[in-house]
Amino acid sequence: MKITRLRTQIVVLPIDPPILSAIFEIRSTCAVLCFLETEQGLVGEGLVHAINGVRIGLLHEAVRSMEPLVLGLDPRNGGSLNARAWTALNFFGTEGLQMQALAGLDMALWDLRGKAAGLNVAHLIGAARTRLPVYASGGLWLSSSIDELQREAETFLRQGFRAMKVRVGPGNPNAMVERVRAVREAIGPNVGLMVDANQQLTVPEAIRLGRMMEELSLTWFEEPVPYHHHEGEATIAAALDTPLASGETVHSHRGILRMLQAKAADVLMPDVQRMGGPTEFLKAGALCEAFSVPISSHLFTEMSLPLLAGLNAGYYLEHMPWFSELYGRAIEPDAEGFAVVPDAPGWGVSFDPAAIERLAA
Ligand code: SMN
Ligand code: MG
């Protein structure tokens, strides 16, 4: 089997009403859909995105520039793309835009390998499990009032979620704790609750806020300080009983290795795009297992589900529904609040042509 062409399509996914995290107002996300076509007619699918469409043209161009790395490649030897990338990308480096563009191709390669084998990616890896605990992440933003937070939390419970994430930010810590407590009161003591500060606190602020929240039995406290401040993360993690989660902003398995060596977090949560694709995500997963640290995911619910299912250290799946319209279906929790790996080959979900037409830029 041979890859004959990389086809790309830009789509815009509006987020209406806009949402607010401590770091961005998010009005849309814009994705570059990547299709690797083969002479046998099988097509592998991947996607990379840019929040609010910022620099989407550059991301698209970076993806397109990598077409020569996959043309003529047998997808069964998809690992060779990753192996060659370390030299092919060396000049601009293996962090940032180039790695994120590489992710689109690597995702499509994994989809092709699964489709060629007739296996879901989870089974291709050798699934360690067929379902994962999932938490709702598409809500409980800083833009919600306390009443809205409680109503959104109740909606998540009705949808079958047994865990969810609320956002905090800088400012009056009493006000932040009040928001988190309001959610805890709405969901009761036995539902998982994560808190994400999107890197906007200092180390002392994070320790103070973390201590104030200890009694709320959080599943984790995420990205309290700027993502590169691993020493600060380690200080906060050591000061709190609540587990610290981080890792969505680092690139490649080497970024994850540096965090593990620094004891920066109790839970790592790589983003498959920033990793540089599934190949790097899986390497990160093996490193997490070696350090006995659970691995969660960031965005990319559809692709992270089979990947985490294939990892012994696999932990919570983040459920962000931004791309479900593209797939024409949403991943829903089962009766116990788990996300179940689909049976279909590759990622187990495919882009809906009607949705692409509707959302095309
Ligand atoms: C997040 C990051 C980027 C976009 C949306 C949400 C957040 C998360 O940090 O962890 O979901
Ligand atoms: Mg986060």
Coordinates of C-alpha atoms and ligand atoms in Angstrom, one line a residue:
M1 CA 0.0 0.0 0.0
K2 CA 1.3 3.5 -0.9
I3 CA 0.3 7.0 0.0
T4 CA -0.4 9.0 -3.2
R5 CA -1.6 12.4 -1.9
L6 CA -2.1 14.6 1.1
R7 CA -5.4 16.5 0.8
T8 CA -6.2 19.2 3.3
Q9 CA -9.3 21.3 4.1
I10 CA -9.7 24.2 6.5
V11 CA -12.9 24.3 8.5
V12 CA -14.2 26.8 11.1
L13 CA -16.1 25.5 14.2
P14 CA -17.9 28.4 15.9
I15 CA -18.2 28.4 19.7
D16 CA -21.3 30.3 20.5
P17 CA -21.7 31.9 22.9
P18 CA -17.9 32.6 23.4
I19 CA -16.3 31.0 26.4
L20 CA -13.7 32.4 28.8
S21 CA -10.7 30.6 30.3
A22 CA -8.1 32.4 32.3
I23 CA -5.9 32.6 29.2
F24 CA -8.3 33.2 26.3
E25 CA -11.7 34.2 25.2
I26 CA -12.6 31.4 22.7
R27 CA -15.0 32.3 19.9
S28 CA -14.2 29.5 17.5
T29 CA -11.6 26.9 16.6
C30 CA -10.3 26.5 13.2
A31 CA -9.1 23.1 12.0
V32 CA -6.9 21.8 9.2
L33 CA -8.3 18.4 8.2
C34 CA -5.7 16.1 6.8
F35 CA -6.5 13.2 4.5
L36 CA -3.8 10.8 3.4
E37 CA -5.0 9.0 0.2
T38 CA -3.7 5.6 -1.0
E39 CA -3.6 3.9 -4.4
Q40 CA -5.9 1.2 -2.8
G41 CA -8.6 3.9 -2.0
L42 CA -8.2 3.8 1.8
V43 CA -8.0 7.3 3.3
G44 CA -6.5 8.1 6.7
E45 CA -7.9 11.1 8.6
G46 CA -6.3 13.5 11.1
L47 CA -6.9 17.1 12.2
V48 CA -4.9 19.9 13.9
H49 CA -6.5 23.2 15.0
A50 CA -5.9 26.8 16.1
I51 CA -8.1 28.5 18.7
N52 CA -9.9 31.5 17.2
G53 CA -8.2 30.6 13.9
V54 CA -5.0 32.4 14.9
R55 CA -2.2 31.7 12.4
I56 CA -4.3 28.9 10.8
G57 CA -2.7 29.8 7.5
L58 CA 0.8 29.1 8.9
L59 CA -0.4 25.8 10.4
H60 CA -1.9 24.8 7.1
E61 CA 1.2 25.7 5.2
A62 CA 3.4 23.7 7.7
V63 CA 1.2 20.7 7.2
R64 CA 1.3 21.0 3.4
S65 CA 5.1 21.4 3.5
M66 CA 5.4 17.9 5.0
E67 CA 3.6 16.2 2.1
P68 CA 6.9 15.0 0.6
L69 CA 7.7 13.1 3.9
V70 CA 4.7 10.8 3.4
L71 CA 4.3 10.5 -0.4
G72 CA 5.1 7.0 -1.6
L73 CA 5.2 5.7 2.1
D74 CA 3.6 2.4 3.0
P75 CA 1.4 3.3 6.0
R76 CA 2.3 0.0 7.6
N77 CA 5.8 1.7 8.0
G78 CA 4.2 4.8 9.4
G79 CA 6.8 4.9 12.2
S80 CA 9.4 5.9 9.7
L81 CA 7.7 9.4 9.4
N82 CA 8.3 9.9 13.1
A83 CA 11.9 8.6 12.9
R84 CA 12.7 10.9 9.9
A85 CA 10.9 13.9 11.5
W86 CA 13.7 14.5 14.0
T87 CA 16.1 15.3 11.2
A88 CA 13.6 16.6 8.7
L89 CA 12.3 19.2 11.1
N90 CA 15.6 20.0 12.7
F91 CA 16.1 23.5 11.3
F92 CA 12.9 25.1 12.8
G93 CA 13.0 22.6 15.6
T94 CA 10.8 20.0 17.3
E95 CA 8.6 22.3 19.4
G96 CA 5.8 24.5 18.3
L97 CA 4.2 24.8 14.9
Q98 CA 6.3 22.1 13.1
M99 CA 5.5 19.4 15.7
Q100 CA 1.8 20.4 15.7
A101 CA 1.7 20.1 11.9
L102 CA 3.5 16.8 12.0
A103 CA 0.7 15.6 14.3
G104 CA -1.9 16.0 11.5
L105 CA 0.0 13.6 9.3
D106 CA 0.9 11.1 12.0
M107 CA -2.8 11.0 13.1
A108 CA -3.8 10.2 9.5
L109 CA -1.1 7.6 9.3
W110 CA -2.4 5.8 12.4
D111 CA -5.9 5.9 11.0
L112 CA -4.7 4.3 7.8
R113 CA -2.7 1.6 9.6
G114 CA -5.8 0.7 11.6
K115 CA -8.0 0.7 8.5
A116 CA -5.5 -1.4 6.6
A117 CA -5.5 -3.9 9.4
G118 CA -9.2 -3.8 10.0
L119 CA -8.6 -2.8 13.6
N120 CA -9.4 0.1 15.8
V121 CA -6.2 1.9 16.9
A122 CA -6.8 0.8 20.5
H123 CA -6.7 -2.9 19.3
L124 CA -3.8 -2.2 16.9
I125 CA -1.8 -1.1 19.9
G126 CA -3.1 -4.0 22.0
A127 CA -5.8 -2.4 24.2
A128 CA -5.1 -2.5 27.9
R129 CA -8.9 -1.8 28.4
T130 CA -11.9 -1.0 26.2
R131 CA -13.3 1.9 28.2
L132 CA -12.0 4.9 30.2
P133 CA -13.3 7.2 32.8
V134 CA -14.3 10.4 31.1
Y135 CA -14.8 13.9 32.4
A136 CA -16.8 16.7 30.9
S137 CA -14.7 19.7 30.0
G138 CA -16.9 21.6 27.6
G139 CA -18.4 23.9 30.2
L140 CA -18.0 25.5 33.7
W141 CA -15.9 28.4 32.2
L142 CA -15.0 31.6 33.8
S143 CA -17.7 33.3 31.7
S144 CA -20.5 31.4 33.7
S145 CA -22.1 32.9 36.8
I146 CA -22.4 30.8 39.9
D147 CA -26.0 29.9 39.1
E148 CA -25.0 29.0 35.5
L149 CA -22.1 26.8 36.9
Q150 CA -24.6 24.9 39.0
R151 CA -27.0 24.4 36.1
E152 CA -24.2 23.3 33.7
A153 CA -23.0 20.8 36.3
E154 CA -26.5 19.4 36.7
T155 CA -26.7 19.1 32.9
F156 CA -23.4 17.1 32.8
L157 CA -24.8 14.8 35.5
R158 CA -27.9 14.2 33.4
Q159 CA -25.8 13.5 30.4
G160 CA -24.2 10.7 32.4
F161 CA -20.8 12.2 33.3
R162 CA -19.3 11.2 36.6
A163 CA -16.6 13.8 36.5
M164 CA -16.2 17.4 35.2
K165 CA -13.7 20.3 35.1
V166 CA -14.3 23.9 36.3
R167 CA -12.0 26.8 35.4
V168 CA -10.5 29.3 37.8
G169 CA -8.1 32.2 37.3
P170 CA -6.2 34.9 39.1
G171 CA -8.0 37.4 41.3
N172 CA -9.7 37.0 44.6
P173 CA -9.1 33.4 45.7
N174 CA -12.2 33.5 47.9
A175 CA -14.3 34.2 44.8
M176 CA -12.6 31.3 43.0
V177 CA -13.1 28.9 45.8
E178 CA -16.8 29.9 46.0
R179 CA -17.2 29.0 42.3
V180 CA -15.6 25.6 42.8
R181 CA -17.6 25.0 46.0
A182 CA -20.8 25.8 44.2
V183 CA -20.0 23.1 41.6
R184 CA -19.1 20.6 44.3
E185 CA -22.4 21.3 46.1
A186 CA -24.3 20.8 42.9
I187 CA -22.7 17.4 42.1
G188 CA -22.3 15.9 45.6
P189 CA -19.2 14.3 47.1
N190 CA -18.9 11.3 44.8
V191 CA -18.5 12.9 41.4
G192 CA -14.9 13.7 40.2
L193 CA -14.1 17.4 40.1
M194 CA -11.1 18.9 38.3
V195 CA -10.0 22.6 38.5
D196 CA -7.9 24.3 35.7
A197 CA -6.1 27.6 36.2
N198 CA -4.7 27.8 32.7
Q199 CA -1.2 28.9 33.9
Q200 CA -2.3 32.2 35.3
L201 CA -1.2 32.0 38.9
T202 CA 2.2 32.5 40.7
V203 CA 3.6 29.7 42.8
P204 CA 2.5 31.3 46.2
E205 CA -1.0 32.1 44.7
A206 CA -1.3 28.5 43.6
I207 CA -0.3 27.1 46.9
R208 CA -2.7 29.3 48.7
L209 CA -5.6 28.6 46.4
G210 CA -4.8 24.9 46.4
R211 CA -4.8 24.8 50.2
M212 CA -8.2 26.6 50.3
M213 CA -9.6 23.9 47.9
E214 CA -8.1 20.8 49.7
E215 CA -11.4 20.2 51.5
L216 CA -13.3 20.0 48.2
S217 CA -11.7 16.6 47.3
L218 CA -10.6 17.6 43.8
T219 CA -9.5 14.9 41.4
W220 CA -6.7 17.3 40.3
F221 CA -5.6 21.0 40.2
E222 CA -4.4 21.7 36.6
E223 CA -1.8 24.0 35.1
P224 CA -1.6 26.4 38.0
V225 CA 1.5 28.2 36.7
P226 CA 3.2 28.9 33.3
Y227 CA 3.7 25.6 31.6
H228 CA 7.5 25.8 31.4
H229 CA 7.9 26.4 35.1
H230 CA 8.4 22.8 36.1
E231 CA 10.3 23.7 39.3
G232 CA 7.3 25.8 40.4
E233 CA 4.9 23.0 39.5
A234 CA 7.0 20.6 41.6
T235 CA 6.9 23.0 44.5
I236 CA 3.1 23.2 44.3
A237 CA 2.7 19.5 43.8
A238 CA 4.8 18.8 46.9
A239 CA 2.9 21.4 49.0
L240 CA -0.6 20.0 48.3
D241 CA -2.4 16.8 48.9
T242 CA -4.6 17.5 45.8
P243 CA -2.9 15.9 42.8
L244 CA -1.4 18.4 40.3
A245 CA -2.1 17.9 36.6
S246 CA -0.1 19.4 33.7
G247 CA 1.4 18.7 30.4
E248 CA -1.1 20.0 27.8
T249 CA 1.3 22.6 26.6
V250 CA 4.6 20.8 26.2
H251 CA 5.9 19.3 23.0
S252 CA 7.0 15.7 22.2
H253 CA 7.7 12.8 24.5
R254 CA 10.9 14.7 25.5
G255 CA 8.8 17.5 27.0
I256 CA 6.9 14.9 29.0
L257 CA 10.2 13.2 30.1
R258 CA 11.4 16.6 31.4
M259 CA 8.3 17.0 33.5
L260 CA 8.5 13.5 34.9
Q261 CA 12.2 14.0 35.8
A262 CA 11.3 17.3 37.5
K263 CA 8.4 15.7 39.4
A264 CA 6.3 18.5 38.0
A265 CA 2.9 16.8 38.1
D266 CA 1.0 13.9 39.6
V267 CA -1.0 13.4 36.4
L268 CA 0.3 14.2 32.9
M269 CA -2.2 15.2 30.3
P270 CA -0.5 15.5 26.9
D271 CA -2.2 17.0 23.9
V272 CA -1.9 14.7 20.9
Q273 CA -1.3 17.8 18.6
R274 CA 1.4 19.3 20.7
M275 CA 3.0 15.9 21.2
G276 CA 3.6 15.7 17.4
G277 CA 1.0 13.0 16.9
P278 CA -0.1 9.6 18.3
T279 CA 3.4 8.1 17.9
E280 CA 4.8 10.7 20.4
F281 CA 1.7 10.4 22.6
L282 CA 2.3 6.7 23.0
K283 CA 6.0 7.2 23.9
A284 CA 4.8 9.7 26.5
G285 CA 2.5 7.0 27.8
A286 CA 5.3 4.5 28.2
L287 CA 7.4 7.1 30.1
C288 CA 4.4 7.8 32.4
E289 CA 4.1 4.1 33.1
A290 CA 7.9 3.9 33.9
F291 CA 7.5 6.8 36.4
S292 CA 4.2 5.4 37.8
V293 CA 2.3 8.6 36.8
P294 CA -1.2 8.3 35.3
I295 CA -1.7 9.8 31.8
S296 CA -4.8 11.7 30.8
S297 CA -5.5 13.6 27.6
H298 CA -6.1 17.1 26.3
L299 CA -8.8 17.9 23.8
F300 CA -9.0 15.5 20.8
T301 CA -11.4 13.2 22.6
E302 CA -12.0 11.0 19.6
M303 CA -8.4 10.2 19.0
S304 CA -7.2 10.2 22.7
L305 CA -9.8 7.5 23.6
P306 CA -8.1 4.7 21.6
L307 CA -4.7 5.9 22.5
L308 CA -5.3 6.0 26.3
A309 CA -7.1 2.6 26.1
G310 CA -3.8 1.3 24.7
L311 CA -1.7 2.5 27.6
N312 CA -1.3 0.8 31.0
A313 CA -1.0 4.2 32.6
G314 CA -4.2 5.4 30.9
Y315 CA -6.4 7.6 33.1
Y316 CA -9.2 10.1 32.6
L317 CA -10.2 11.0 29.0
E318 CA -11.0 14.7 28.6
H319 CA -14.4 15.2 26.9
M320 CA -14.3 18.3 24.8
P321 CA -17.2 18.2 22.2
W322 CA -15.7 20.8 19.8
F323 CA -15.0 18.4 17.0
S324 CA -18.2 16.2 17.4
E325 CA -20.0 18.2 14.7
L326 CA -17.3 17.2 12.3
Y327 CA -17.7 13.6 13.0
G328 CA -21.4 13.8 13.0
R329 CA -21.6 12.1 16.4
A330 CA -20.5 12.8 20.0
I331 CA -18.8 10.4 22.4
E332 CA -21.3 9.8 25.2
P333 CA -20.6 8.3 28.7
D334 CA -22.0 4.8 29.4
A335 CA -24.1 4.0 32.4
E336 CA -21.0 4.2 34.7
G337 CA -19.6 7.3 33.2
F338 CA -17.0 5.6 31.0
A339 CA -16.2 6.3 27.3
V340 CA -16.2 3.1 25.3
V341 CA -13.7 2.5 22.5
P342 CA -15.6 2.1 19.2
D343 CA -15.3 -1.1 17.2
A344 CA -14.7 0.5 13.8
P345 CA -11.2 0.5 12.4
G346 CA -8.7 3.3 12.6
W347 CA -9.9 6.0 15.0
G348 CA -13.3 4.4 14.8
V349 CA -15.0 7.7 13.7
S350 CA -14.7 9.5 10.4
F351 CA -15.4 13.0 9.2
D352 CA -18.9 13.6 7.9
P353 CA -18.7 15.0 4.4
A354 CA -21.9 17.1 4.9
A355 CA -20.4 18.7 8.0
I356 CA -17.2 19.5 6.2
E357 CA -19.1 21.2 3.4
R358 CA -21.1 23.2 6.0
L359 CA -18.0 24.2 8.0
A360 CA -15.5 24.7 5.1
A361 CA -13.6 28.0 5.3
Ligands
SMN1 C1 -8.2 24.3 27.4 C2 -7.1 24.6 26.7 C3 -7.2 25.1 25.4 C4 -8.5 25.2 24.9 C5 -9.6 24.9 25.7 C6 -9.4 24.4 26.9 C7 -8.0 23.8 28.9 C8 -8.3 22.3 29.0 O1 -6.8 24.1 29.3 O2 -7.5 21.7 29.7 O3 -9.3 21.9 28.6
MG2 MG -6.1 22.7 30.8

